[in-house]
Amino acid sequence: NRRMLNITSTNQPRNNPAALSDRRKGRRRNLHGPRQATLMGNGCHDDWQCSGLMLNASAGGFACRIHNVDANRLTAGRIVRAVFRLDMHQEPFDFHARITNATQAGTPGFTIIGMEFLIDADRKLESKRLENALIAAYGETE
């Protein structure tokens, strides 16, 4: 009885694993233990902030679970700033990301938000640092 919010940015069915892997630039790793992510507006006229629990991550994006009240502002295509750590001893990662989809979580009152990082020239090193941190923590992908 999970309600799907149909705001994916692809024309392919969301539950098709091939469509998901085509859309993602890298395999997402499920995280060992809770990791908080802070999502916020990306400019002075877009001043808001919420936090969520990261569920998985790759060098190209991640998914997190947030309260429905916060998820209501995060429609597909919206650009947000995402700040998070994989390890409390490292510098936080800081990306701009595009919301790609939202799905009702198994926990009432929560939504799972998927997003992809916007990797411009300034963020290439940040993306590589994230990829290296994921490999160090979770091993190589296939």
Short mmCIF file of N, CA, C and O in Angstrom, two decimals:
data_model
loop_
_atom_site.label_atom_id
_atom_site.label_comp_id
_atom_site.label_asym_id
_atom_site.label_seq_id
_atom_site.Cartn_x
_atom_site.Cartn_y
_atom_site.Cartn_z
N ASN A 1 0.84 -1.20 0.00
CA ASN A 1 0.00 0.00 0.00
C ASN A 1 0.87 1.25 0.00
O ASN A 1 0.59 2.22 0.67
N ARG A 2 1.98 1.21 -0.73
CA ARG A 2 2.87 2.37 -0.80
C ARG A 2 2.43 3.25 -1.94
O ARG A 2 2.31 2.80 -3.07
N ARG A 3 2.19 4.49 -1.65
CA ARG A 3 1.75 5.44 -2.66
C ARG A 3 2.97 6.03 -3.34
O ARG A 3 3.89 6.48 -2.69
N MET A 4 2.98 6.01 -4.67
CA MET A 4 4.10 6.57 -5.43
C MET A 4 3.72 7.96 -5.92
O MET A 4 2.63 8.15 -6.45
N LEU A 5 4.60 8.90 -5.70
CA LEU A 5 4.41 10.23 -6.26
C LEU A 5 5.11 10.22 -7.60
O LEU A 5 6.31 10.01 -7.68
N ASN A 6 4.38 10.42 -8.67
CA ASN A 6 4.92 10.27 -10.01
C ASN A 6 5.58 11.56 -10.47
O ASN A 6 5.04 12.31 -11.26
N ILE A 7 6.78 11.82 -9.93
CA ILE A 7 7.50 13.02 -10.35
C ILE A 7 8.90 12.68 -10.84
O ILE A 7 9.79 13.50 -10.79
N THR A 8 9.09 11.46 -11.30
CA THR A 8 10.41 11.09 -11.82
C THR A 8 10.70 11.87 -13.09
O THR A 8 9.80 12.23 -13.83
N SER A 9 11.98 12.09 -13.33
CA SER A 9 12.37 12.91 -14.47
C SER A 9 12.65 12.07 -15.71
O SER A 9 13.22 12.56 -16.67
N THR A 10 12.28 10.83 -15.70
CA THR A 10 12.51 9.97 -16.85
C THR A 10 11.17 9.45 -17.35
O THR A 10 10.22 9.34 -16.60
N ASN A 11 11.09 9.10 -18.62
CA ASN A 11 9.84 8.58 -19.17
C ASN A 11 9.70 7.09 -18.95
O ASN A 11 8.68 6.51 -19.25
N GLN A 12 10.77 6.45 -18.44
CA GLN A 12 10.72 5.01 -18.22
C GLN A 12 10.05 4.72 -16.88
O GLN A 12 10.11 5.54 -15.96
N PRO A 13 9.44 3.55 -16.73
CA PRO A 13 8.80 3.22 -15.46
C PRO A 13 9.80 3.23 -14.32
O PRO A 13 10.91 2.74 -14.45
N ARG A 14 9.40 3.81 -13.18
CA ARG A 14 10.30 3.97 -12.04
C ARG A 14 10.73 2.64 -11.45
O ARG A 14 11.82 2.51 -10.93
N ASN A 15 9.86 1.61 -11.52
CA ASN A 15 10.19 0.35 -10.88
C ASN A 15 11.00 -0.58 -11.78
O ASN A 15 11.24 -1.71 -11.44
N ASN A 16 11.43 -0.11 -12.92
CA ASN A 16 12.24 -0.90 -13.84
C ASN A 16 13.71 -0.74 -13.47
O ASN A 16 14.28 0.32 -13.64
N PRO A 17 14.38 -1.81 -12.95
CA PRO A 17 15.78 -1.69 -12.52
C PRO A 17 16.70 -1.20 -13.63
O PRO A 17 17.64 -0.45 -13.37
N ALA A 18 16.44 -1.60 -14.87
CA ALA A 18 17.29 -1.15 -15.98
C ALA A 18 17.16 0.35 -16.16
O ALA A 18 18.14 1.05 -16.42
N ALA A 19 15.95 0.88 -16.02
CA ALA A 19 15.74 2.32 -16.15
C ALA A 19 16.47 3.07 -15.05
O ALA A 19 17.08 4.11 -15.29
N LEU A 20 16.43 2.53 -13.83
CA LEU A 20 17.12 3.19 -12.72
C LEU A 20 18.62 3.18 -12.93
O LEU A 20 19.29 4.19 -12.71
N SER A 21 19.18 2.05 -13.38
CA SER A 21 20.63 2.00 -13.55
C SER A 21 21.07 2.87 -14.71
O SER A 21 22.15 3.44 -14.68
N ASP A 22 20.24 3.00 -15.75
CA ASP A 22 20.58 3.89 -16.85
C ASP A 22 20.60 5.34 -16.38
O ASP A 22 21.44 6.12 -16.80
N ARG A 23 19.66 5.69 -15.51
CA ARG A 23 19.55 7.07 -15.06
C ARG A 23 20.70 7.44 -14.13
O ARG A 23 21.18 8.55 -14.13
N ARG A 24 21.15 6.51 -13.31
CA ARG A 24 22.20 6.80 -12.34
C ARG A 24 23.56 6.67 -12.99
O ARG A 24 23.82 5.73 -13.73
N LYS A 25 24.45 7.58 -12.65
CA LYS A 25 25.78 7.56 -13.22
C LYS A 25 26.70 6.61 -12.48
O LYS A 25 27.76 6.25 -12.97
N GLY A 26 26.33 6.19 -11.29
CA GLY A 26 27.14 5.25 -10.52
C GLY A 26 26.26 4.45 -9.60
O GLY A 26 25.18 4.88 -9.23
N ARG A 27 26.73 3.26 -9.25
CA ARG A 27 25.96 2.40 -8.35
C ARG A 27 25.90 3.03 -6.97
O ARG A 27 26.91 3.43 -6.42
N ARG A 28 24.71 3.11 -6.42
CA ARG A 28 24.57 3.67 -5.08
C ARG A 28 24.83 2.58 -4.05
O ARG A 28 24.43 1.45 -4.21
N ARG A 29 25.52 2.98 -3.00
CA ARG A 29 25.83 2.06 -1.91
C ARG A 29 24.91 2.36 -0.74
O ARG A 29 24.76 3.51 -0.35
N ASN A 30 24.32 1.31 -0.17
CA ASN A 30 23.57 1.49 1.07
C ASN A 30 24.57 1.82 2.17
O ASN A 30 25.64 1.23 2.24
N LEU A 31 24.25 2.78 3.01
CA LEU A 31 25.17 3.24 4.03
C LEU A 31 25.04 2.41 5.30
O LEU A 31 23.96 2.00 5.68
N HIS A 32 26.17 2.16 5.95
CA HIS A 32 26.19 1.43 7.22
C HIS A 32 25.96 2.45 8.34
O HIS A 32 26.84 3.22 8.67
N GLY A 33 24.78 2.44 8.89
CA GLY A 33 24.50 3.37 9.98
C GLY A 33 23.94 4.68 9.45
O GLY A 33 24.11 5.03 8.29
N PRO A 34 23.25 5.41 10.32
CA PRO A 34 22.59 6.65 9.89
C PRO A 34 23.57 7.77 9.57
O PRO A 34 24.57 7.95 10.26
N ARG A 35 23.29 8.49 8.51
CA ARG A 35 24.06 9.67 8.12
C ARG A 35 23.06 10.78 7.86
O ARG A 35 22.11 10.61 7.09
N GLN A 36 23.26 11.91 8.48
CA GLN A 36 22.36 13.04 8.29
C GLN A 36 22.80 13.86 7.09
O GLN A 36 24.00 14.04 6.86
N ALA A 37 21.85 14.36 6.35
CA ALA A 37 22.11 15.30 5.26
C ALA A 37 21.27 16.54 5.54
O ALA A 37 20.15 16.44 6.04
N THR A 38 21.84 17.69 5.25
CA THR A 38 21.10 18.93 5.36
C THR A 38 20.80 19.41 3.96
O THR A 38 21.71 19.53 3.12
N LEU A 39 19.53 19.66 3.68
CA LEU A 39 19.10 20.20 2.39
C LEU A 39 18.66 21.63 2.64
O LEU A 39 18.03 21.92 3.66
N MET A 40 19.00 22.51 1.71
CA MET A 40 18.63 23.91 1.89
C MET A 40 18.42 24.58 0.55
O MET A 40 18.83 24.05 -0.49
N GLY A 41 17.79 25.73 0.61
CA GLY A 41 17.61 26.53 -0.59
C GLY A 41 18.97 26.95 -1.12
O GLY A 41 19.96 27.00 -0.39
N ASN A 42 19.03 27.28 -2.40
CA ASN A 42 20.33 27.55 -3.02
C ASN A 42 20.57 29.02 -3.31
O ASN A 42 21.37 29.35 -4.17
N GLY A 43 19.89 29.90 -2.59
CA GLY A 43 20.14 31.32 -2.82
C GLY A 43 19.48 32.18 -1.78
O GLY A 43 18.70 31.70 -0.94
N CYS A 44 19.75 33.47 -1.81
CA CYS A 44 19.23 34.37 -0.79
C CYS A 44 17.71 34.52 -0.86
O CYS A 44 17.08 34.83 0.14
N HIS A 45 17.11 34.27 -2.00
CA HIS A 45 15.65 34.36 -2.12
C HIS A 45 14.99 32.99 -1.91
O HIS A 45 13.80 32.84 -2.10
N ASP A 46 15.78 32.00 -1.57
CA ASP A 46 15.31 30.63 -1.37
C ASP A 46 15.88 30.14 -0.06
O ASP A 46 16.71 29.24 0.00
N ASP A 47 15.46 30.79 1.06
CA ASP A 47 16.08 30.57 2.36
C ASP A 47 15.24 29.61 3.20
O ASP A 47 14.27 30.02 3.82
N TRP A 48 15.60 28.34 3.20
CA TRP A 48 14.95 27.32 4.01
C TRP A 48 15.96 26.21 4.24
O TRP A 48 16.99 26.15 3.59
N GLN A 49 15.66 25.35 5.19
CA GLN A 49 16.58 24.26 5.50
C GLN A 49 15.80 23.11 6.14
O GLN A 49 14.84 23.34 6.88
N CYS A 50 16.20 21.89 5.85
CA CYS A 50 15.64 20.72 6.52
C CYS A 50 16.73 19.66 6.59
O CYS A 50 17.75 19.76 5.91
N SER A 51 16.53 18.66 7.41
CA SER A 51 17.50 17.58 7.47
C SER A 51 16.81 16.27 7.19
O SER A 51 15.59 16.13 7.37
N GLY A 52 17.59 15.31 6.74
CA GLY A 52 17.06 14.00 6.42
C GLY A 52 18.08 12.92 6.72
O GLY A 52 19.25 13.22 6.96
N LEU A 53 17.63 11.69 6.69
CA LEU A 53 18.49 10.55 6.93
C LEU A 53 18.90 9.95 5.58
O LEU A 53 18.04 9.51 4.82
N MET A 54 20.20 9.96 5.28
CA MET A 54 20.68 9.40 4.02
C MET A 54 20.49 7.89 4.02
O MET A 54 20.78 7.22 5.00
N LEU A 55 20.00 7.36 2.90
CA LEU A 55 19.78 5.92 2.77
C LEU A 55 20.83 5.26 1.90
O LEU A 55 21.22 4.13 2.14
N ASN A 56 21.26 5.94 0.86
CA ASN A 56 22.30 5.43 -0.02
C ASN A 56 22.99 6.60 -0.70
O ASN A 56 22.49 7.71 -0.67
N ALA A 57 24.16 6.32 -1.28
CA ALA A 57 24.92 7.40 -1.91
C ALA A 57 25.81 6.84 -3.00
O ALA A 57 26.21 5.68 -2.97
N SER A 58 26.09 7.68 -3.97
CA SER A 58 27.10 7.41 -5.00
C SER A 58 27.79 8.73 -5.27
O SER A 58 27.40 9.76 -4.73
N ALA A 59 28.79 8.70 -6.13
CA ALA A 59 29.47 9.94 -6.49
C ALA A 59 28.56 10.85 -7.31
O ALA A 59 28.86 12.02 -7.49
N GLY A 60 27.42 10.32 -7.77
CA GLY A 60 26.51 11.11 -8.60
C GLY A 60 25.23 11.56 -7.93
O GLY A 60 24.47 12.34 -8.49
N GLY A 61 24.97 11.08 -6.71
CA GLY A 61 23.74 11.49 -6.04
C GLY A 61 23.46 10.64 -4.83
O GLY A 61 24.24 9.77 -4.46
N PHE A 62 22.31 10.88 -4.19
CA PHE A 62 21.92 10.08 -3.05
C PHE A 62 20.42 10.16 -2.83
O PHE A 62 19.72 10.94 -3.46
N ALA A 63 19.95 9.32 -1.93
CA ALA A 63 18.55 9.33 -1.52
C ALA A 63 18.50 9.54 -0.02
O ALA A 63 19.38 9.07 0.71
N CYS A 64 17.51 10.29 0.44
CA CYS A 64 17.34 10.47 1.87
C CYS A 64 15.87 10.51 2.24
O CYS A 64 15.02 10.79 1.40
N ARG A 65 15.61 10.19 3.49
CA ARG A 65 14.24 10.16 4.02
C ARG A 65 14.02 11.45 4.81
O ARG A 65 14.79 11.75 5.72
N ILE A 66 12.98 12.19 4.44
CA ILE A 66 12.67 13.45 5.12
C ILE A 66 11.19 13.49 5.48
O ILE A 66 10.39 12.72 4.95
N HIS A 67 10.84 14.37 6.41
CA HIS A 67 9.45 14.53 6.80
C HIS A 67 8.63 15.00 5.60
O HIS A 67 9.10 15.80 4.79
N ASN A 68 7.39 14.53 5.52
CA ASN A 68 6.50 14.93 4.43
C ASN A 68 6.35 16.44 4.34
O ASN A 68 6.27 17.00 3.24
N VAL A 69 6.29 17.12 5.49
CA VAL A 69 6.11 18.58 5.46
C VAL A 69 7.26 19.25 4.72
O VAL A 69 7.06 20.24 4.01
N ASP A 70 8.47 18.71 4.83
CA ASP A 70 9.62 19.26 4.10
C ASP A 70 9.61 18.78 2.65
O ASP A 70 9.98 19.53 1.74
N ALA A 71 9.18 17.55 2.42
CA ALA A 71 9.17 16.98 1.06
C ALA A 71 8.22 17.73 0.15
O ALA A 71 8.43 17.76 -1.07
N ASN A 72 7.19 18.33 0.69
CA ASN A 72 6.20 19.02 -0.14
C ASN A 72 6.80 20.15 -0.97
O ASN A 72 6.28 20.50 -2.01
N ARG A 73 7.91 20.73 -0.52
CA ARG A 73 8.55 21.81 -1.28
C ARG A 73 9.52 21.29 -2.34
O ARG A 73 10.01 22.05 -3.15
N LEU A 74 9.82 19.99 -2.32
CA LEU A 74 10.88 19.44 -3.15
C LEU A 74 10.32 18.69 -4.35
O LEU A 74 10.30 17.48 -4.40
N THR A 75 9.87 19.43 -5.35
CA THR A 75 9.33 18.83 -6.56
C THR A 75 10.45 18.47 -7.52
O THR A 75 11.55 19.01 -7.44
N ALA A 76 10.17 17.54 -8.42
CA ALA A 76 11.17 17.11 -9.40
C ALA A 76 11.70 18.30 -10.18
O ALA A 76 10.95 19.17 -10.59
N GLY A 77 13.01 18.32 -10.35
CA GLY A 77 13.65 19.39 -11.10
C GLY A 77 14.15 20.52 -10.20
O GLY A 77 14.97 21.31 -10.64
N ARG A 78 13.66 20.59 -8.98
CA ARG A 78 14.08 21.66 -8.07
C ARG A 78 15.55 21.48 -7.71
O ARG A 78 16.02 20.37 -7.46
N ILE A 79 16.28 22.58 -7.67
CA ILE A 79 17.70 22.56 -7.30
C ILE A 79 17.81 22.93 -5.82
O ILE A 79 17.23 23.92 -5.37
N VAL A 80 18.56 22.11 -5.08
CA VAL A 80 18.79 22.35 -3.66
C VAL A 80 20.29 22.26 -3.40
O VAL A 80 21.05 21.78 -4.23
N ARG A 81 20.68 22.73 -2.25
CA ARG A 81 22.06 22.54 -1.78
C ARG A 81 22.02 21.40 -0.78
O ARG A 81 21.17 21.37 0.11
N ALA A 82 22.92 20.43 -0.92
CA ALA A 82 22.99 19.26 -0.05
C ALA A 82 24.36 19.23 0.63
O ALA A 82 25.39 19.25 -0.05
N VAL A 83 24.35 19.18 1.96
CA VAL A 83 25.59 19.14 2.74
C VAL A 83 25.51 17.91 3.64
O VAL A 83 24.50 17.70 4.33
N PHE A 84 26.58 17.09 3.63
CA PHE A 84 26.56 15.84 4.41
C PHE A 84 27.97 15.34 4.64
O PHE A 84 28.92 15.79 4.00
N ARG A 85 28.09 14.41 5.57
CA ARG A 85 29.35 13.71 5.85
C ARG A 85 29.08 12.22 5.80
O ARG A 85 28.03 11.77 6.25
N LEU A 86 30.04 11.45 5.31
CA LEU A 86 29.96 10.00 5.43
C LEU A 86 30.62 9.55 6.72
O LEU A 86 30.32 8.49 7.25
N ASP A 87 31.55 10.36 7.22
CA ASP A 87 32.29 10.06 8.43
C ASP A 87 32.43 11.37 9.19
O ASP A 87 32.77 12.41 8.61
N MET A 88 32.19 11.34 10.49
CA MET A 88 32.21 12.58 11.27
C MET A 88 33.58 13.25 11.31
O MET A 88 33.70 14.41 11.64
N HIS A 89 34.63 12.52 10.95
CA HIS A 89 35.99 13.07 11.01
C HIS A 89 36.43 13.75 9.72
O HIS A 89 37.55 14.25 9.64
N GLN A 90 35.58 13.76 8.70
CA GLN A 90 35.97 14.35 7.43
C GLN A 90 35.27 15.69 7.23
O GLN A 90 34.28 16.00 7.87
N GLU A 91 35.82 16.45 6.30
CA GLU A 91 35.16 17.69 5.90
C GLU A 91 33.83 17.35 5.26
O GLU A 91 33.72 16.36 4.55
N PRO A 92 32.80 18.16 5.49
CA PRO A 92 31.52 17.85 4.86
C PRO A 92 31.59 18.00 3.34
O PRO A 92 32.36 18.79 2.82
N PHE A 93 30.77 17.21 2.66
CA PHE A 93 30.59 17.35 1.23
C PHE A 93 29.51 18.40 1.00
O PHE A 93 28.58 18.51 1.79
N ASP A 94 29.64 19.15 -0.07
CA ASP A 94 28.72 20.26 -0.33
C ASP A 94 28.45 20.30 -1.83
O ASP A 94 29.34 20.61 -2.62
N PHE A 95 27.22 19.94 -2.23
CA PHE A 95 26.85 19.89 -3.63
C PHE A 95 25.55 20.64 -3.87
O PHE A 95 24.71 20.74 -2.97
N HIS A 96 25.37 21.10 -5.09
CA HIS A 96 24.04 21.47 -5.55
C HIS A 96 23.49 20.21 -6.22
O HIS A 96 24.24 19.47 -6.86
N ALA A 97 22.21 19.96 -6.01
CA ALA A 97 21.61 18.72 -6.51
C ALA A 97 20.23 19.01 -7.07
O ALA A 97 19.53 19.91 -6.62
N ARG A 98 19.84 18.21 -8.06
CA ARG A 98 18.51 18.31 -8.67
C ARG A 98 17.66 17.15 -8.13
O ARG A 98 18.07 16.00 -8.15
N ILE A 99 16.48 17.48 -7.62
CA ILE A 99 15.55 16.46 -7.16
C ILE A 99 15.07 15.67 -8.37
O ILE A 99 14.61 16.25 -9.35
N THR A 100 15.20 14.34 -8.31
CA THR A 100 14.78 13.50 -9.44
C THR A 100 13.49 12.75 -9.17
O THR A 100 12.74 12.46 -10.08
N ASN A 101 13.24 12.39 -7.91
CA ASN A 101 12.02 11.64 -7.61
C ASN A 101 11.69 11.69 -6.12
O ASN A 101 12.54 12.05 -5.31
N ALA A 102 10.46 11.35 -5.82
CA ALA A 102 9.99 11.26 -4.44
C ALA A 102 9.06 10.06 -4.34
O ALA A 102 8.22 9.85 -5.20
N THR A 103 9.23 9.28 -3.29
CA THR A 103 8.43 8.08 -3.06
C THR A 103 8.02 8.06 -1.59
O THR A 103 8.85 8.33 -0.73
N GLN A 104 6.77 7.71 -1.33
CA GLN A 104 6.36 7.58 0.07
C GLN A 104 7.23 6.53 0.74
O GLN A 104 7.43 5.44 0.19
N ALA A 105 7.76 6.86 1.91
CA ALA A 105 8.60 5.93 2.65
C ALA A 105 7.73 4.90 3.35
O ALA A 105 6.53 5.09 3.51
N GLY A 106 8.34 3.81 3.79
CA GLY A 106 7.62 2.80 4.55
C GLY A 106 7.20 3.31 5.92
O GLY A 106 6.32 2.75 6.56
N THR A 107 7.85 4.38 6.39
CA THR A 107 7.53 4.99 7.68
C THR A 107 6.49 6.09 7.45
O THR A 107 6.75 7.01 6.68
N PRO A 108 5.33 6.02 8.10
CA PRO A 108 4.31 7.06 7.91
C PRO A 108 4.86 8.45 8.25
O PRO A 108 5.63 8.61 9.19
N GLY A 109 4.48 9.43 7.41
CA GLY A 109 4.91 10.80 7.64
C GLY A 109 6.23 11.16 6.99
O GLY A 109 6.70 12.29 7.13
N PHE A 110 6.82 10.22 6.26
CA PHE A 110 8.12 10.46 5.63
C PHE A 110 8.07 10.15 4.14
O PHE A 110 7.30 9.32 3.69
N THR A 111 8.95 10.82 3.40
CA THR A 111 9.10 10.64 1.96
C THR A 111 10.57 10.39 1.66
O THR A 111 11.44 10.99 2.30
N ILE A 112 10.85 9.52 0.71
CA ILE A 112 12.23 9.31 0.24
C ILE A 112 12.44 10.17 -0.99
O ILE A 112 11.70 10.06 -1.97
N ILE A 113 13.42 11.03 -0.92
CA ILE A 113 13.76 11.96 -2.00
C ILE A 113 15.05 11.48 -2.67
O ILE A 113 16.05 11.23 -1.99
N GLY A 114 15.02 11.33 -3.99
CA GLY A 114 16.21 11.00 -4.75
C GLY A 114 16.74 12.24 -5.43
O GLY A 114 15.95 13.09 -5.88
N MET A 115 18.05 12.38 -5.49
CA MET A 115 18.62 13.55 -6.15
C MET A 115 19.92 13.21 -6.84
O MET A 115 20.59 12.25 -6.46
N GLU A 116 20.23 14.01 -7.87
CA GLU A 116 21.49 13.85 -8.59
C GLU A 116 22.29 15.13 -8.43
O GLU A 116 21.74 16.23 -8.47
N PHE A 117 23.60 14.96 -8.21
CA PHE A 117 24.46 16.13 -8.04
C PHE A 117 24.67 16.83 -9.37
O PHE A 117 24.75 16.19 -10.42
N LEU A 118 24.78 18.14 -9.31
CA LEU A 118 25.12 18.93 -10.48
C LEU A 118 26.63 19.13 -10.44
O LEU A 118 27.14 19.90 -9.63
N ILE A 119 27.34 18.40 -11.28
CA ILE A 119 28.81 18.41 -11.25
C ILE A 119 29.32 19.35 -12.32
O ILE A 119 29.38 19.00 -13.50
N ASP A 120 29.66 20.56 -11.90
CA ASP A 120 30.29 21.51 -12.82
C ASP A 120 31.80 21.45 -12.60
O ASP A 120 32.30 20.62 -11.83
N ALA A 121 32.54 22.32 -13.24
CA ALA A 121 34.00 22.31 -13.12
C ALA A 121 34.44 22.50 -11.67
O ALA A 121 35.41 21.89 -11.22
N ASP A 122 33.71 23.32 -10.92
CA ASP A 122 34.07 23.58 -9.52
C ASP A 122 33.81 22.39 -8.62
O ASP A 122 34.33 22.32 -7.51
N ARG A 123 32.98 21.45 -9.04
CA ARG A 123 32.59 20.33 -8.18
C ARG A 123 33.23 19.01 -8.60
O ARG A 123 32.97 17.99 -7.98
N LYS A 124 34.07 19.02 -9.63
CA LYS A 124 34.70 17.77 -10.07
C LYS A 124 35.58 17.17 -8.96
O LYS A 124 35.56 15.98 -8.72
N LEU A 125 36.36 18.01 -8.28
CA LEU A 125 37.21 17.51 -7.20
C LEU A 125 36.37 17.02 -6.03
O LEU A 125 36.71 16.01 -5.40
N GLU A 126 35.29 17.71 -5.72
CA GLU A 126 34.40 17.29 -4.64
C GLU A 126 33.78 15.94 -4.97
O GLU A 126 33.68 15.06 -4.11
N SER A 127 33.40 15.74 -6.22
CA SER A 127 32.82 14.47 -6.65
C SER A 127 33.86 13.35 -6.54
O SER A 127 33.53 12.24 -6.09
N LYS A 128 35.09 13.62 -6.92
CA LYS A 128 36.15 12.61 -6.82
C LYS A 128 36.45 12.30 -5.36
O LYS A 128 36.67 11.14 -5.00
N ARG A 129 36.42 13.31 -4.50
CA ARG A 129 36.65 13.09 -3.06
C ARG A 129 35.54 12.19 -2.49
O ARG A 129 35.81 11.28 -1.70
N LEU A 130 34.29 12.42 -2.92
CA LEU A 130 33.19 11.59 -2.46
C LEU A 130 33.36 10.16 -2.97
O LEU A 130 33.19 9.19 -2.21
N GLU A 131 33.71 10.00 -4.23
CA GLU A 131 33.91 8.66 -4.79
C GLU A 131 34.99 7.92 -4.01
O GLU A 131 34.82 6.75 -3.65
N ASN A 132 36.10 8.60 -3.70
CA ASN A 132 37.19 7.97 -2.95
C ASN A 132 36.75 7.60 -1.53
O ASN A 132 37.12 6.55 -1.01
N ALA A 133 35.95 8.46 -0.90
CA ALA A 133 35.45 8.17 0.45
C ALA A 133 34.52 6.96 0.44
O ALA A 133 34.56 6.12 1.35
N LEU A 134 33.67 6.85 -0.59
CA LEU A 134 32.77 5.70 -0.71
C LEU A 134 33.55 4.41 -0.93
O LEU A 134 33.25 3.38 -0.34
N ILE A 135 34.58 4.47 -1.77
CA ILE A 135 35.42 3.29 -2.02
C ILE A 135 36.14 2.88 -0.73
O ILE A 135 36.19 1.70 -0.38
N ALA A 136 36.68 3.86 0.00
CA ALA A 136 37.39 3.56 1.25
C ALA A 136 36.46 2.93 2.27
O ALA A 136 36.84 2.00 3.00
N ALA A 137 35.22 3.41 2.33
CA ALA A 137 34.29 2.92 3.34
C ALA A 137 33.57 1.64 2.93
O ALA A 137 33.26 0.79 3.77
N TYR A 138 33.28 1.49 1.64
CA TYR A 138 32.40 0.41 1.19
C TYR A 138 33.00 -0.48 0.12
O TYR A 138 32.33 -1.40 -0.35
N GLY A 139 34.20 -0.20 -0.32
CA GLY A 139 34.83 -1.03 -1.35
C GLY A 139 34.50 -0.59 -2.75
O GLY A 139 33.67 0.29 -2.97
N GLU A 140 35.17 -1.19 -3.70
CA GLU A 140 34.97 -0.89 -5.12
C GLU A 140 33.60 -1.36 -5.58
O GLU A 140 33.06 -2.32 -5.06
N THR A 141 33.06 -0.69 -6.60
CA THR A 141 31.85 -1.18 -7.23
C THR A 141 32.25 -2.23 -8.25
O THR A 141 33.42 -2.36 -8.60
N GLU A 142 31.27 -2.97 -8.75
CA GLU A 142 31.58 -4.07 -9.68
C GLU A 142 32.30 -3.59 -10.91
O GLU A 142 32.22 -2.54 -11.37
#
